[in-house]
Amino acid sequence: MIRMSERVLVTGAGGFVGHHLVSFLKQKGYWVRGVDVKRPEFATTEADEFLLLDLRRWENCLTATREIDEVYALAADMGGMGFISSHHAQILHNNILISTHTLEAARENGASRYFFSSSACIYPEYRQTETDVAPLKEEDAYPAEPQDAYGWEKLVTELLCGYYAQEGDLQTRVARFHNIYGPLGTWRGGREKAPAALCRKVAVAKLTGDHEIEIWGDGQQTRSFCYVDDCVEGIYRLMRSDHGEPLNLGQDRMVTIDGLADIVADAAGIEIVKRHVPGPQGVRGRNSDNTRLAEVLGWTPGISLEDGLARTYAWIEDEVGRAMEEERVEASALATG
Ligand code: NAD
């Protein structure tokens, strides 16, 4: 169905989930404006218009939200555990500015609906101290004690969304993502998350023949992981629903990080040797309780970890192979030049 009259904004459209969401919304027939400080790194955007804007700045948020009906706010300064456990001031400063300015600009420009991408990182550390934790329900968020500044900003912006909805005409929707992974996401450089990092390490192991890979911590820390196609489907279903409270969006199958590495190794078709090294691990265990997700959306994420990781691994192995080839060509040019 063509929905040319409906103009939507995706912020963070140069990033991983934002890029996939733009493609999804284009397929649904929306006119899409993408905004980010950078263009998508691995594929061309399908957005009708793509603006390079720094959303920490108020005037840029006004430009981004002009003549827009619905906003999908995904822009954030973020990364995997290595990044978010060591850049608290930068993350809190940047994300507060991005979130508060984007929300207020959307209201001022008369948008009708607003989606905010929150995170499982808002849940209190004291509920996540064991590997075999109880899945987190939405109401477990309080009394609040997120582990990192990243989670505190998400929690405050969740509240802000609720207040805007109560006190004005802007309807807000909030999803708490639980570890989203898939192709076309950052896989090196320090901001990559565990699934991409493990795919990269296993691909290097396969392509070099050295099958030992490093794992941060003892490998027994647990998480659940959700494939990006399920994530964008869930975002869209939530946006179309009448549910104004924060909602978990993730899978509820909990695995250890060692278990995750084994699934990636299976996808690669190799045996790996794990070497456990000190490194940031985040909370000890985390899983999503999807009871409310199923009730509200009549749907839960369905793509299996094996299937999703096989697709992700195949893409990252290609990327790693290309990068290794480029390094080899550069090294031989230096040697001969
Ligand atoms: P990402 O880093 O790939 O995308 C975020 C994008 O925001 C990046 O492209 C970045 O350039 C952009 N951005 C940063 N600062 C900006 C600024 N000042 N102005 C404009 N754009 C700016 O991350 P992602 O994985 O696609 O995550 C999307 C959203 O979902 C984020 O809000 C993130 O916090 C949230 N989230 C993601 C996960 C996950 O597992 N991927 C989990 C929980 C929450």
mmCIF file of C-alpha atoms and ligand atoms in Angstrom:
data_model
loop_
_atom_site.group_PDB
_atom_site.id
_atom_site.type_symbol
_atom_site.label_atom_id
_atom_site.label_comp_id
_atom_site.label_asym_id
_atom_site.label_seq_id
_atom_site.Cartn_x
_atom_site.Cartn_y
_atom_site.Cartn_z
ATOM 1 C CA MET A 1 0.000 0.000 0.000
ATOM 2 C CA ILE A 2 1.328 3.471 -0.872
ATOM 3 C CA ARG A 3 1.183 5.879 2.055
ATOM 4 C CA MET A 4 2.671 8.922 0.340
ATOM 5 C CA SER A 5 0.811 11.284 2.651
ATOM 6 C CA GLU A 6 2.528 9.839 5.684
ATOM 7 C CA ARG A 7 5.932 11.360 6.181
ATOM 8 C CA VAL A 8 8.122 9.713 8.760
ATOM 9 C CA LEU A 9 11.514 10.541 10.231
ATOM 10 C CA VAL A 10 14.069 7.934 11.282
ATOM 11 C CA THR A 11 16.918 9.367 13.375
ATOM 12 C CA GLY A 12 20.065 7.274 13.560
ATOM 13 C CA ALA A 13 19.296 6.189 9.977
ATOM 14 C CA GLY A 14 23.024 5.866 9.281
ATOM 15 C CA GLY A 15 23.282 3.275 12.055
ATOM 16 C CA PHE A 16 22.484 -0.407 12.281
ATOM 17 C CA VAL A 17 18.818 -0.654 13.350
ATOM 18 C CA GLY A 18 17.932 2.722 11.789
ATOM 19 C CA HIS A 19 19.156 1.626 8.365
ATOM 20 C CA HIS A 20 17.105 -1.598 8.489
ATOM 21 C CA LEU A 21 14.066 0.353 9.733
ATOM 22 C CA VAL A 22 14.284 2.798 6.800
ATOM 23 C CA SER A 23 14.178 -0.127 4.345
ATOM 24 C CA PHE A 24 11.239 -1.683 6.212
ATOM 25 C CA LEU A 25 9.231 1.576 6.217
ATOM 26 C CA LYS A 26 9.943 2.152 2.517
ATOM 27 C CA GLN A 27 8.508 -1.300 1.803
ATOM 28 C CA LYS A 28 5.403 -0.287 3.745
ATOM 29 C CA GLY A 29 5.023 2.696 1.419
ATOM 30 C CA TYR A 30 6.010 5.597 3.671
ATOM 31 C CA TRP A 31 7.884 8.715 2.616
ATOM 32 C CA VAL A 32 11.001 8.484 4.781
ATOM 33 C CA ARG A 33 13.495 11.126 5.901
ATOM 34 C CA GLY A 34 16.665 9.688 7.424
ATOM 35 C CA VAL A 35 18.885 11.774 9.676
ATOM 36 C CA ASP A 36 22.294 10.973 11.139
ATOM 37 C CA VAL A 37 25.765 12.436 11.506
ATOM 38 C CA LYS A 38 26.945 9.786 9.041
ATOM 39 C CA ARG A 39 25.594 7.824 6.095
ATOM 40 C CA PRO A 40 25.124 4.041 6.434
ATOM 41 C CA GLU A 41 28.551 2.443 6.263
ATOM 42 C CA PHE A 42 27.728 -0.818 4.498
ATOM 43 C CA ALA A 43 24.819 -0.159 2.106
ATOM 44 C CA THR A 44 23.046 2.719 0.386
ATOM 45 C CA THR A 45 20.068 4.161 2.233
ATOM 46 C CA GLU A 46 16.591 3.777 0.722
ATOM 47 C CA ALA A 47 15.375 6.963 2.438
ATOM 48 C CA ASP A 48 13.634 9.513 0.194
ATOM 49 C CA GLU A 49 15.737 12.197 1.820
ATOM 50 C CA PHE A 50 18.843 11.802 3.970
ATOM 51 C CA LEU A 51 20.078 14.755 6.021
ATOM 52 C CA LEU A 52 23.457 14.872 7.727
ATOM 53 C CA LEU A 53 22.646 16.661 10.987
ATOM 54 C CA ASP A 54 24.043 16.644 14.505
ATOM 55 C CA LEU A 55 20.940 16.111 16.652
ATOM 56 C CA ARG A 56 22.607 17.370 19.803
ATOM 57 C CA ARG A 57 21.799 20.812 18.384
ATOM 58 C CA TRP A 58 18.285 22.196 18.829
ATOM 59 C CA GLU A 59 18.063 23.945 15.444
ATOM 60 C CA ASN A 60 19.032 20.701 13.681
ATOM 61 C CA CYS A 61 16.258 18.854 15.525
ATOM 62 C CA LEU A 62 13.786 21.460 14.268
ATOM 63 C CA THR A 63 15.023 20.910 10.693
ATOM 64 C CA ALA A 64 14.866 17.124 11.081
ATOM 65 C CA THR A 65 11.263 17.066 12.347
ATOM 66 C CA ARG A 66 9.817 19.691 9.962
ATOM 67 C CA GLU A 67 6.643 18.473 8.138
ATOM 68 C CA ILE A 68 6.910 15.019 9.706
ATOM 69 C CA ASP A 69 3.930 12.989 10.964
ATOM 70 C CA GLU A 70 5.746 10.309 12.920
ATOM 71 C CA VAL A 71 9.234 10.105 14.403
ATOM 72 C CA TYR A 72 11.281 6.972 15.017
ATOM 73 C CA ALA A 73 14.064 8.164 17.350
ATOM 74 C CA LEU A 74 17.021 5.790 17.159
ATOM 75 C CA ALA A 75 19.975 8.184 17.176
ATOM 76 C CA ALA A 76 22.306 7.652 20.116
ATOM 77 C CA ASP A 77 25.988 7.706 20.944
ATOM 78 C CA MET A 78 26.409 4.034 21.796
ATOM 79 C CA GLY A 79 28.324 0.800 21.324
ATOM 80 C CA GLY A 80 29.009 -2.565 22.952
ATOM 81 C CA MET A 81 30.057 -3.164 26.571
ATOM 82 C CA GLY A 82 33.641 -2.021 25.932
ATOM 83 C CA PHE A 83 32.357 1.371 24.805
ATOM 84 C CA ILE A 84 29.436 1.999 27.150
ATOM 85 C CA SER A 85 31.371 0.982 30.268
ATOM 86 C CA SER A 86 34.139 3.510 29.586
ATOM 87 C CA HIS A 87 32.494 6.633 28.084
ATOM 88 C CA HIS A 88 29.881 7.571 30.699
ATOM 89 C CA ALA A 89 30.232 11.376 30.519
ATOM 90 C CA GLN A 90 30.267 11.503 26.715
ATOM 91 C CA ILE A 91 27.279 9.151 26.412
ATOM 92 C CA LEU A 92 25.147 10.868 29.051
ATOM 93 C CA HIS A 93 25.918 14.350 27.709
ATOM 94 C CA ASN A 94 25.339 13.522 24.030
ATOM 95 C CA ASN A 95 22.299 11.310 24.443
ATOM 96 C CA ILE A 96 20.479 13.683 26.797
ATOM 97 C CA LEU A 97 20.899 16.456 24.224
ATOM 98 C CA ILE A 98 19.829 14.238 21.284
ATOM 99 C CA SER A 99 16.789 12.782 23.063
ATOM 100 C CA THR A 100 15.411 15.911 24.738
ATOM 101 C CA HIS A 101 15.879 18.150 21.695
ATOM 102 C CA THR A 102 14.419 15.627 19.243
ATOM 103 C CA LEU A 103 11.353 15.032 21.415
ATOM 104 C CA GLU A 104 10.653 18.744 21.991
ATOM 105 C CA ALA A 105 11.230 19.589 18.298
ATOM 106 C CA ALA A 106 8.789 16.839 17.268
ATOM 107 C CA ARG A 107 6.165 18.330 19.591
ATOM 108 C CA GLU A 108 6.828 21.887 18.428
ATOM 109 C CA ASN A 109 6.562 20.849 14.756
ATOM 110 C CA GLY A 110 3.272 19.060 15.406
ATOM 111 C CA ALA A 111 4.241 15.398 14.928
ATOM 112 C CA SER A 112 1.508 13.026 16.076
ATOM 113 C CA ARG A 113 3.470 9.967 17.169
ATOM 114 C CA TYR A 114 6.949 9.331 18.527
ATOM 115 C CA PHE A 115 8.900 6.101 18.950
ATOM 116 C CA PHE A 116 11.851 5.999 21.360
ATOM 117 C CA SER A 117 14.421 3.184 21.304
ATOM 118 C CA SER A 118 15.166 2.406 24.929
ATOM 119 C CA SER A 119 17.253 -0.496 26.159
ATOM 120 C CA ALA A 120 17.398 -3.482 28.489
ATOM 121 C CA CYS A 121 20.273 -1.521 30.065
ATOM 122 C CA ILE A 122 17.665 0.476 32.042
ATOM 123 C CA TYR A 123 17.005 -2.550 34.308
ATOM 124 C CA PRO A 124 18.554 -2.438 37.786
ATOM 125 C CA GLU A 125 21.853 -4.142 38.339
ATOM 126 C CA TYR A 126 20.561 -5.843 41.520
ATOM 127 C CA ARG A 127 18.173 -7.991 39.425
ATOM 128 C CA GLN A 128 20.970 -9.217 37.163
ATOM 129 C CA THR A 129 23.639 -10.599 39.499
ATOM 130 C CA GLU A 130 23.314 -14.334 38.625
ATOM 131 C CA THR A 131 23.802 -16.149 35.322
ATOM 132 C CA ASP A 132 20.474 -17.958 35.794
ATOM 133 C CA VAL A 133 18.399 -14.792 36.307
ATOM 134 C CA ALA A 134 14.623 -14.437 36.225
ATOM 135 C CA PRO A 135 13.548 -12.815 32.950
ATOM 136 C CA LEU A 136 13.020 -9.066 33.339
ATOM 137 C CA LYS A 137 9.467 -7.785 33.410
ATOM 138 C CA GLU A 138 8.683 -4.202 32.467
ATOM 139 C CA GLU A 139 7.776 -3.277 36.071
ATOM 140 C CA ASP A 140 11.193 -4.508 37.303
ATOM 141 C CA ALA A 141 12.697 -1.190 36.148
ATOM 142 C CA TYR A 142 12.057 0.403 39.572
ATOM 143 C CA PRO A 143 13.546 1.077 42.103
ATOM 144 C CA ALA A 144 16.013 2.193 39.448
ATOM 145 C CA GLU A 145 19.697 1.290 39.421
ATOM 146 C CA PRO A 146 20.950 0.903 35.839
ATOM 147 C CA GLN A 147 24.594 -0.177 35.635
ATOM 148 C CA ASP A 148 25.808 2.557 33.280
ATOM 149 C CA ALA A 149 25.159 6.192 32.345
ATOM 150 C CA TYR A 150 23.823 4.847 29.046
ATOM 151 C CA GLY A 151 20.939 3.134 30.888
ATOM 152 C CA TRP A 152 20.194 6.173 33.075
ATOM 153 C CA GLU A 153 19.694 8.383 30.024
ATOM 154 C CA LYS A 154 17.366 5.828 28.447
ATOM 155 C CA LEU A 155 15.341 5.616 31.658
ATOM 156 C CA VAL A 156 14.994 9.401 32.003
ATOM 157 C CA THR A 157 13.974 9.726 28.342
ATOM 158 C CA GLU A 158 11.375 6.966 28.849
ATOM 159 C CA LEU A 159 9.898 9.137 31.620
ATOM 160 C CA LEU A 160 10.080 12.232 29.444
ATOM 161 C CA CYS A 161 8.163 10.419 26.679
ATOM 162 C CA GLY A 162 5.479 9.507 29.225
ATOM 163 C CA TYR A 163 5.167 13.108 30.453
ATOM 164 C CA TYR A 164 4.916 14.497 26.909
ATOM 165 C CA ALA A 165 2.123 12.016 26.169
ATOM 166 C CA GLN A 166 0.259 12.913 29.394
ATOM 167 C CA GLU A 167 0.597 16.654 29.010
ATOM 168 C CA GLY A 168 0.242 17.163 25.238
ATOM 169 C CA ASP A 169 -0.887 15.764 21.910
ATOM 170 C CA LEU A 170 2.222 13.768 21.072
ATOM 171 C CA GLN A 171 1.598 10.040 21.484
ATOM 172 C CA THR A 172 4.731 8.171 22.503
ATOM 173 C CA ARG A 173 5.825 4.539 22.145
ATOM 174 C CA VAL A 174 8.860 3.068 23.928
ATOM 175 C CA ALA A 175 10.592 -0.264 23.272
ATOM 176 C CA ARG A 176 13.369 -1.689 25.445
ATOM 177 C CA PHE A 177 15.624 -3.506 22.956
ATOM 178 C CA HIS A 178 17.426 -6.637 24.186
ATOM 179 C CA ASN A 179 20.693 -7.121 22.215
ATOM 180 C CA ILE A 180 19.790 -6.651 18.563
ATOM 181 C CA TYR A 181 22.129 -8.244 16.005
ATOM 182 C CA GLY A 182 22.296 -8.892 12.270
ATOM 183 C CA PRO A 183 24.092 -7.972 9.035
ATOM 184 C CA LEU A 184 25.108 -4.368 8.222
ATOM 185 C CA GLY A 185 26.083 -3.566 11.821
ATOM 186 C CA THR A 186 29.441 -2.377 13.156
ATOM 187 C CA TRP A 187 31.782 -5.375 13.439
ATOM 188 C CA ARG A 188 35.127 -3.743 14.404
ATOM 189 C CA GLY A 189 36.584 -0.540 15.797
ATOM 190 C CA GLY A 190 35.516 -0.754 19.471
ATOM 191 C CA ARG A 191 31.759 -0.061 19.234
ATOM 192 C CA GLU A 192 30.749 -3.530 18.032
ATOM 193 C CA LYS A 193 28.564 -5.679 20.284
ATOM 194 C CA ALA A 194 29.100 -9.294 21.348
ATOM 195 C CA PRO A 195 27.445 -11.135 18.386
ATOM 196 C CA ALA A 196 29.336 -9.077 15.781
ATOM 197 C CA ALA A 197 32.603 -9.275 17.736
ATOM 198 C CA LEU A 198 32.295 -13.069 18.028
ATOM 199 C CA CYS A 199 31.442 -13.416 14.323
ATOM 200 C CA ARG A 200 34.555 -11.361 13.489
ATOM 201 C CA LYS A 201 36.799 -13.413 15.792
ATOM 202 C CA VAL A 202 35.475 -16.715 14.414
ATOM 203 C CA ALA A 203 35.851 -15.468 10.817
ATOM 204 C CA VAL A 204 39.475 -14.467 11.479
ATOM 205 C CA ALA A 205 40.029 -17.882 13.079
ATOM 206 C CA LYS A 206 38.593 -19.646 10.030
ATOM 207 C CA LEU A 207 40.421 -17.525 7.452
ATOM 208 C CA THR A 208 43.827 -17.640 9.208
ATOM 209 C CA GLY A 209 43.639 -21.229 10.453
ATOM 210 C CA ASP A 210 44.406 -20.139 14.066
ATOM 211 C CA HIS A 211 41.291 -21.410 15.839
ATOM 212 C CA GLU A 212 41.871 -19.825 19.259
ATOM 213 C CA ILE A 213 39.532 -16.899 20.047
ATOM 214 C CA GLU A 214 39.435 -14.526 23.021
ATOM 215 C CA ILE A 215 36.265 -14.207 25.118
ATOM 216 C CA TRP A 216 35.845 -11.452 27.721
ATOM 217 C CA GLY A 217 35.268 -12.867 31.218
ATOM 218 C CA ASP A 218 34.561 -16.529 32.029
ATOM 219 C CA GLY A 219 32.056 -16.890 29.172
ATOM 220 C CA GLN A 220 29.272 -17.894 31.580
ATOM 221 C CA GLN A 221 27.543 -14.467 31.545
ATOM 222 C CA THR A 222 24.109 -14.781 29.934
ATOM 223 C CA ARG A 223 21.986 -12.727 27.528
ATOM 224 C CA SER A 224 19.194 -13.081 24.979
ATOM 225 C CA PHE A 225 19.661 -11.910 21.382
ATOM 226 C CA CYS A 226 17.135 -10.678 18.843
ATOM 227 C CA TYR A 227 17.598 -10.635 15.051
ATOM 228 C CA VAL A 228 17.233 -7.187 13.483
ATOM 229 C CA ASP A 229 14.323 -8.140 11.158
ATOM 230 C CA ASP A 230 12.287 -9.120 14.217
ATOM 231 C CA CYS A 231 13.303 -5.860 15.898
ATOM 232 C CA VAL A 232 12.013 -3.609 13.084
ATOM 233 C CA GLU A 233 8.818 -5.658 12.835
ATOM 234 C CA GLY A 234 8.303 -5.192 16.589
ATOM 235 C CA ILE A 235 9.021 -1.454 16.409
ATOM 236 C CA TYR A 236 6.406 -1.054 13.703
ATOM 237 C CA ARG A 237 3.795 -3.157 15.496
ATOM 238 C CA LEU A 238 4.332 -1.170 18.686
ATOM 239 C CA MET A 239 4.079 2.130 16.818
ATOM 240 C CA ARG A 240 0.716 1.054 15.364
ATOM 241 C CA SER A 241 -0.552 -0.194 18.742
ATOM 242 C CA ASP A 242 -2.189 1.930 21.444
ATOM 243 C CA HIS A 243 0.333 0.880 24.110
ATOM 244 C CA GLY A 244 1.966 3.956 25.655
ATOM 245 C CA GLU A 245 4.054 2.237 28.349
ATOM 246 C CA PRO A 246 7.608 0.900 27.811
ATOM 247 C CA LEU A 247 7.667 -2.628 26.348
ATOM 248 C CA ASN A 248 10.439 -5.256 26.136
ATOM 249 C CA LEU A 249 11.483 -6.039 22.571
ATOM 250 C CA GLY A 250 13.767 -9.051 22.340
ATOM 251 C CA GLN A 251 13.975 -12.807 22.420
ATOM 252 C CA ASP A 252 13.487 -14.746 25.658
ATOM 253 C CA ARG A 253 15.985 -17.521 24.918
ATOM 254 C CA MET A 254 18.910 -17.001 27.262
ATOM 255 C CA VAL A 255 22.376 -18.274 26.265
ATOM 256 C CA THR A 256 25.864 -17.945 27.733
ATOM 257 C CA ILE A 257 28.472 -15.988 25.780
ATOM 258 C CA ASP A 258 30.393 -19.275 25.384
ATOM 259 C CA GLY A 259 27.189 -20.804 23.966
ATOM 260 C CA LEU A 260 26.830 -17.898 21.572
ATOM 261 C CA ALA A 261 30.415 -18.443 20.373
ATOM 262 C CA ASP A 262 29.639 -22.139 19.774
ATOM 263 C CA ILE A 263 26.618 -21.285 17.602
ATOM 264 C CA VAL A 264 28.760 -18.874 15.567
ATOM 265 C CA ALA A 265 31.478 -21.547 15.194
ATOM 266 C CA ASP A 266 28.817 -23.997 13.946
ATOM 267 C CA ALA A 267 27.707 -21.402 11.384
ATOM 268 C CA ALA A 268 31.352 -21.090 10.277
ATOM 269 C CA GLY A 269 31.759 -24.869 10.195
ATOM 270 C CA ILE A 270 34.875 -24.864 12.415
ATOM 271 C CA GLU A 271 35.929 -25.983 15.896
ATOM 272 C CA ILE A 272 37.178 -23.153 18.103
ATOM 273 C CA VAL A 273 39.348 -22.978 21.209
ATOM 274 C CA LYS A 274 38.138 -20.343 23.679
ATOM 275 C CA ARG A 275 40.624 -18.326 25.709
ATOM 276 C CA HIS A 276 38.939 -16.410 28.522
ATOM 277 C CA VAL A 277 40.569 -13.043 29.190
ATOM 278 C CA PRO A 278 39.709 -10.144 31.519
ATOM 279 C CA GLY A 279 37.347 -7.628 29.918
ATOM 280 C CA PRO A 280 34.110 -5.693 30.484
ATOM 281 C CA GLN A 281 31.157 -8.070 30.839
ATOM 282 C CA GLY A 282 28.248 -5.892 31.920
ATOM 283 C CA VAL A 283 25.682 -7.500 34.185
ATOM 284 C CA ARG A 284 26.077 -11.207 35.037
ATOM 285 C CA GLY A 285 22.825 -12.363 33.482
ATOM 286 C CA ARG A 286 19.902 -10.880 31.564
ATOM 287 C CA ASN A 287 16.820 -12.145 29.791
ATOM 288 C CA SER A 288 13.582 -10.639 28.523
ATOM 289 C CA ASP A 289 10.166 -11.566 29.923
ATOM 290 C CA ASN A 290 7.975 -11.437 26.816
ATOM 291 C CA THR A 291 4.605 -11.947 28.501
ATOM 292 C CA ARG A 292 3.470 -8.369 27.961
ATOM 293 C CA LEU A 293 4.992 -8.194 24.471
ATOM 294 C CA ALA A 294 2.855 -11.177 23.437
ATOM 295 C CA GLU A 295 -0.255 -9.704 25.083
ATOM 296 C CA VAL A 296 0.126 -6.227 23.592
ATOM 297 C CA LEU A 297 1.315 -7.053 20.080
ATOM 298 C CA GLY A 298 -0.087 -10.573 19.671
ATOM 299 C CA TRP A 299 3.379 -11.410 18.352
ATOM 300 C CA THR A 300 6.892 -12.257 19.560
ATOM 301 C CA PRO A 301 10.222 -12.387 17.696
ATOM 302 C CA GLY A 302 10.428 -15.649 15.746
ATOM 303 C CA ILE A 303 13.806 -15.841 13.992
ATOM 304 C CA SER A 304 15.965 -18.441 15.752
ATOM 305 C CA LEU A 305 19.421 -17.620 17.051
ATOM 306 C CA GLU A 306 20.932 -20.289 14.788
ATOM 307 C CA ASP A 307 19.251 -18.849 11.696
ATOM 308 C CA GLY A 308 19.972 -15.205 12.583
ATOM 309 C CA LEU A 309 23.603 -15.878 13.480
ATOM 310 C CA ALA A 310 24.135 -17.895 10.282
ATOM 311 C CA ARG A 311 22.979 -14.883 8.227
ATOM 312 C CA THR A 312 25.054 -12.475 10.335
ATOM 313 C CA TYR A 313 28.151 -14.664 10.247
ATOM 314 C CA ALA A 314 28.010 -15.038 6.457
ATOM 315 C CA TRP A 315 27.950 -11.255 6.033
ATOM 316 C CA ILE A 316 30.771 -10.648 8.554
ATOM 317 C CA GLU A 317 32.961 -13.399 7.071
ATOM 318 C CA ASP A 318 32.708 -11.589 3.714
ATOM 319 C CA GLU A 319 33.619 -8.284 5.361
ATOM 320 C CA VAL A 320 36.585 -9.799 7.223
ATOM 321 C CA GLY A 321 37.807 -11.557 4.070
ATOM 322 C CA ARG A 322 37.675 -8.290 2.127
ATOM 323 C CA ALA A 323 39.488 -6.375 4.891
ATOM 324 C CA MET A 324 42.229 -9.034 5.097
ATOM 325 C CA GLU A 325 42.689 -8.907 1.330
ATOM 326 C CA GLU A 326 42.972 -5.086 1.415
ATOM 327 C CA GLU A 327 45.588 -5.299 4.181
ATOM 328 C CA ARG A 328 47.530 -7.884 2.189
ATOM 329 C CA VAL A 329 47.528 -5.679 -0.940
ATOM 330 C CA GLU A 330 48.623 -2.619 1.101
ATOM 331 C CA ALA A 331 51.415 -4.571 2.792
ATOM 332 C CA SER A 332 52.734 -5.903 -0.509
ATOM 333 C CA ALA A 333 52.537 -2.399 -2.055
ATOM 334 C CA LEU A 334 54.608 -1.051 0.871
ATOM 335 C CA ALA A 335 57.092 -3.886 0.550
ATOM 336 C CA THR A 336 57.564 -3.326 -3.180
ATOM 337 C CA GLY A 337 57.180 0.488 -3.164
HETATM 338 P P1 NAD B 1 24.093 2.542 16.008
HETATM 339 O O1 NAD B 1 25.240 3.105 16.779
HETATM 340 O O2 NAD B 1 24.401 1.665 14.856
HETATM 341 O O3 NAD B 1 23.135 3.702 15.503
HETATM 342 C C1 NAD B 1 22.973 4.912 16.190
HETATM 343 C C2 NAD B 1 23.175 6.021 15.197
HETATM 344 O O4 NAD B 1 23.006 7.283 15.870
HETATM 345 C C3 NAD B 1 24.587 6.042 14.569
HETATM 346 O O5 NAD B 1 24.519 5.918 13.169
HETATM 347 C C4 NAD B 1 25.141 7.380 14.991
HETATM 348 O O6 NAD B 1 25.954 8.003 13.985
HETATM 349 C C5 NAD B 1 23.878 8.196 15.238
HETATM 350 N N1 NAD B 1 24.186 9.358 16.071
HETATM 351 C C6 NAD B 1 25.014 9.419 17.143
HETATM 352 N N2 NAD B 1 25.124 10.679 17.567
HETATM 353 C C7 NAD B 1 24.345 11.439 16.758
HETATM 354 C C8 NAD B 1 24.048 12.823 16.691
HETATM 355 N N3 NAD B 1 24.612 13.678 17.557
HETATM 356 N N4 NAD B 1 23.217 13.265 15.725
HETATM 357 C C9 NAD B 1 22.662 12.407 14.829
HETATM 358 N N5 NAD B 1 22.901 11.071 14.837
HETATM 359 C C10 NAD B 1 23.740 10.604 15.790
HETATM 360 O O7 NAD B 1 23.184 1.790 17.085
HETATM 361 P P2 NAD B 1 21.965 0.771 16.847
HETATM 362 O O8 NAD B 1 22.424 -0.545 17.300
HETATM 363 O O9 NAD B 1 21.414 0.935 15.490
HETATM 364 O O10 NAD B 1 20.926 1.316 17.915
HETATM 365 C C11 NAD B 1 19.822 2.130 17.564
HETATM 366 C C12 NAD B 1 19.135 2.588 18.828
HETATM 367 O O11 NAD B 1 18.709 1.449 19.581
HETATM 368 C C13 NAD B 1 20.000 3.409 19.766
HETATM 369 O O12 NAD B 1 19.231 4.411 20.368
HETATM 370 C C14 NAD B 1 20.435 2.408 20.808
HETATM 371 O O13 NAD B 1 20.751 3.025 22.042
HETATM 372 C C15 NAD B 1 19.212 1.523 20.892
HETATM 373 N N6 NAD B 1 19.528 0.161 21.356
HETATM 374 C C16 NAD B 1 20.222 -0.689 20.551
HETATM 375 C C17 NAD B 1 20.505 -1.972 21.003
HETATM 376 C C18 NAD B 1 21.243 -2.967 20.148
HETATM 377 O O14 NAD B 1 21.476 -4.076 20.605
HETATM 378 N N7 NAD B 1 21.620 -2.627 18.925
HETATM 379 C C19 NAD B 1 20.087 -2.376 22.280
HETATM 380 C C20 NAD B 1 19.401 -1.475 23.064
HETATM 381 C C21 NAD B 1 19.097 -0.215 22.588
#
